[in-house]
Amino acid sequence: MKRIVTIMFLLALIGVFTMASTEIPVVDANLPENLETATFGLGCFWGSEAIFGGISGVYRTSVGYAGGTKVNPSYYSLGDHTEVVQIQFDSSVISYEELLELFWLSHNPYVNYKIQYMSLILYHNEQQKETAEMFIDSKENEAGRKAATEVSRMTEFYRAEDYHLKFYLQRDKEILNDLLRYYEDIFALNDSTVAARLNSLLAGKGDPDLMKNEYEDYGLQNRALEKVREMLF
């Protein structure tokens, strides 16, 4: 009888730990359904990811290579691909055109950079294509000159190497390791809104008012939470 009770207790204990390990921060557990995807190239993707990750309506960000033809590119063998940020957003909160406006203001779209850092909009559907083309036409008419931004169909997105992902968050090991309690590795943070927000905050980007309203639900423990609080207030 004692043996059975002991086994049942151990099974229950394992169940508790399993439940705890699968819990995620409140912000990550309450993502809207039917998120849309946008992909932009606007220079080094470290900064690009930080720009978009801290704004209302954007829930996931990732960095990688796209726009070219080389199969399985890498940072040191990029071929004809561009560094891009891929975003998942709720269009009922932020429109694709508003994302384009942020894209436009966050780099110089009139400069012909090399392919790796070029100004690039990769559309995921015909509506995005039409919106992007109309947006650029409007900006060119306002400026009285032609933009260097290219608009192309999105084909394959190749995720960047681990050391590029959430670059600014990775530089703060205390906050990073606190968040990784919920996730198996750095790649899993691509699905985390909290990671996108913290990466933006640590880069000095994003909407501080948004993060002031959210940060207590980021699932951070005392030391990391206090560090975030000090940056916001």
mmCIF file of C-alpha atoms in Angstrom, residues 100-215:
data_model
loop_
_atom_site.group_PDB
_atom_site.id
_atom_site.type_symbol
_atom_site.label_atom_id
_atom_site.label_comp_id
_atom_site.label_asym_id
_atom_site.label_seq_id
_atom_site.Cartn_x
_atom_site.Cartn_y
_atom_site.Cartn_z
ATOM 1 C CA LEU A 100 4.745 50.437 -44.186
ATOM 2 C CA GLU A 101 4.892 53.918 -42.692
ATOM 3 C CA LEU A 102 7.114 52.683 -39.867
ATOM 4 C CA PHE A 103 9.240 50.783 -42.392
ATOM 5 C CA TRP A 104 9.641 53.967 -44.459
ATOM 6 C CA LEU A 105 10.576 56.174 -41.512
ATOM 7 C CA SER A 106 13.091 53.683 -40.081
ATOM 8 C CA HIS A 107 15.640 53.797 -42.915
ATOM 9 C CA ASN A 108 16.476 55.820 -46.014
ATOM 10 C CA PRO A 109 14.396 54.251 -48.827
ATOM 11 C CA TYR A 110 15.996 56.476 -51.462
ATOM 12 C CA VAL A 111 19.496 55.005 -51.143
ATOM 13 C CA ASN A 112 20.671 52.074 -53.261
ATOM 14 C CA TYR A 113 22.284 49.882 -50.621
ATOM 15 C CA LYS A 114 23.957 46.590 -51.466
ATOM 16 C CA ILE A 115 21.608 43.601 -51.700
ATOM 17 C CA GLN A 116 22.249 42.442 -48.128
ATOM 18 C CA TYR A 117 20.865 45.686 -46.696
ATOM 19 C CA MET A 118 18.583 46.879 -49.483
ATOM 20 C CA SER A 119 15.189 48.506 -49.007
ATOM 21 C CA LEU A 120 12.762 45.673 -49.715
ATOM 22 C CA ILE A 121 9.073 44.891 -49.273
ATOM 23 C CA LEU A 122 8.161 41.237 -49.752
ATOM 24 C CA TYR A 123 4.392 40.906 -50.129
ATOM 25 C CA HIS A 124 2.480 37.824 -48.992
ATOM 26 C CA ASN A 125 -0.692 38.390 -51.031
ATOM 27 C CA GLU A 126 -2.084 40.607 -53.769
ATOM 28 C CA GLN A 127 -3.628 43.030 -51.299
ATOM 29 C CA GLN A 128 -0.232 43.664 -49.702
ATOM 30 C CA LYS A 129 1.301 44.112 -53.153
ATOM 31 C CA GLU A 130 -1.291 46.694 -54.179
ATOM 32 C CA THR A 131 -1.016 48.546 -50.873
ATOM 33 C CA ALA A 132 2.795 48.623 -51.046
ATOM 34 C CA GLU A 133 2.872 49.868 -54.635
ATOM 35 C CA MET A 134 0.331 52.602 -53.933
ATOM 36 C CA PHE A 135 2.205 53.574 -50.770
ATOM 37 C CA ILE A 136 5.525 53.953 -52.615
ATOM 38 C CA ASP A 137 3.885 55.910 -55.447
ATOM 39 C CA SER A 138 2.475 58.317 -52.887
ATOM 40 C CA LYS A 139 5.827 58.763 -51.157
ATOM 41 C CA GLU A 140 7.645 59.294 -54.445
ATOM 42 C CA ASN A 141 5.112 61.933 -55.475
ATOM 43 C CA GLU A 142 5.539 63.709 -52.127
ATOM 44 C CA ALA A 143 9.335 63.663 -52.363
ATOM 45 C CA GLY A 144 9.527 64.341 -56.078
ATOM 46 C CA ARG A 145 12.060 61.562 -56.608
ATOM 47 C CA LYS A 146 12.162 57.820 -57.138
ATOM 48 C CA ALA A 147 12.667 55.474 -54.206
ATOM 49 C CA ALA A 148 15.168 52.614 -54.234
ATOM 50 C CA THR A 149 12.678 50.314 -52.473
ATOM 51 C CA GLU A 150 11.888 47.101 -54.339
ATOM 52 C CA VAL A 151 8.574 45.272 -54.070
ATOM 53 C CA SER A 152 8.692 41.510 -54.699
ATOM 54 C CA ARG A 153 6.641 38.418 -53.952
ATOM 55 C CA MET A 154 7.588 36.589 -50.774
ATOM 56 C CA THR A 155 8.840 33.080 -51.507
ATOM 57 C CA GLU A 156 11.140 31.383 -49.005
ATOM 58 C CA PHE A 157 12.120 32.759 -45.594
ATOM 59 C CA TYR A 158 15.325 31.303 -44.145
ATOM 60 C CA ARG A 159 15.628 31.918 -40.420
ATOM 61 C CA ALA A 160 18.923 33.457 -39.352
ATOM 62 C CA GLU A 161 21.454 31.788 -37.078
ATOM 63 C CA ASP A 162 20.777 31.691 -33.342
ATOM 64 C CA TYR A 163 23.167 34.514 -32.443
ATOM 65 C CA HIS A 164 21.168 36.948 -34.606
ATOM 66 C CA LEU A 165 17.779 36.227 -33.029
ATOM 67 C CA LYS A 166 16.499 38.810 -30.520
ATOM 68 C CA PHE A 167 20.013 40.266 -30.611
ATOM 69 C CA TYR A 168 19.555 42.936 -27.923
ATOM 70 C CA LEU A 169 17.746 40.556 -25.584
ATOM 71 C CA GLN A 170 20.599 38.063 -25.941
ATOM 72 C CA ARG A 171 23.043 40.702 -24.701
ATOM 73 C CA ASP A 172 21.247 40.854 -21.329
ATOM 74 C CA LYS A 173 21.818 37.357 -19.987
ATOM 75 C CA GLU A 174 19.859 37.901 -16.790
ATOM 76 C CA ILE A 175 16.627 38.861 -18.532
ATOM 77 C CA LEU A 176 17.187 36.339 -21.331
ATOM 78 C CA ASN A 177 17.719 33.412 -18.967
ATOM 79 C CA ASP A 178 14.697 34.430 -16.916
ATOM 80 C CA LEU A 179 12.492 34.304 -20.004
ATOM 81 C CA LEU A 180 14.061 31.055 -21.225
ATOM 82 C CA ARG A 181 12.561 29.313 -18.168
ATOM 83 C CA TYR A 182 9.422 29.088 -20.289
ATOM 84 C CA TYR A 183 11.024 28.154 -23.604
ATOM 85 C CA GLU A 184 13.347 25.360 -24.684
ATOM 86 C CA ASP A 185 15.804 27.489 -26.649
ATOM 87 C CA ILE A 186 16.432 30.832 -28.340
ATOM 88 C CA PHE A 187 14.603 29.734 -31.504
ATOM 89 C CA ALA A 188 11.376 29.242 -29.540
ATOM 90 C CA LEU A 189 11.449 32.925 -28.616
ATOM 91 C CA ASN A 190 10.326 33.714 -32.170
ATOM 92 C CA ASP A 191 6.845 32.771 -30.906
ATOM 93 C CA SER A 192 7.061 35.038 -27.855
ATOM 94 C CA THR A 193 5.572 38.524 -27.793
ATOM 95 C CA VAL A 194 7.412 39.092 -24.515
ATOM 96 C CA ALA A 195 10.743 38.384 -26.229
ATOM 97 C CA ALA A 196 9.872 40.818 -29.033
ATOM 98 C CA ARG A 197 8.958 43.518 -26.511
ATOM 99 C CA LEU A 198 12.039 43.032 -24.332
ATOM 100 C CA ASN A 199 14.334 42.975 -27.354
ATOM 101 C CA SER A 200 12.837 46.292 -28.441
ATOM 102 C CA LEU A 201 13.103 47.817 -24.974
ATOM 103 C CA LEU A 202 16.737 46.775 -24.564
ATOM 104 C CA ALA A 203 17.513 48.380 -27.931
ATOM 105 C CA GLY A 204 15.927 51.647 -26.808
ATOM 106 C CA LYS A 205 13.058 51.219 -29.286
ATOM 107 C CA GLY A 206 9.337 50.646 -29.174
ATOM 108 C CA ASP A 207 6.381 52.249 -27.427
ATOM 109 C CA PRO A 208 7.157 52.686 -23.707
ATOM 110 C CA ASP A 209 3.496 53.292 -22.847
ATOM 111 C CA LEU A 210 2.567 49.937 -24.365
ATOM 112 C CA MET A 211 5.252 48.147 -22.375
ATOM 113 C CA LYS A 212 4.359 49.997 -19.157
ATOM 114 C CA ASN A 213 0.893 48.481 -19.459
ATOM 115 C CA GLU A 214 2.203 44.985 -20.192
ATOM 116 C CA TYR A 215 5.453 44.406 -18.341
#
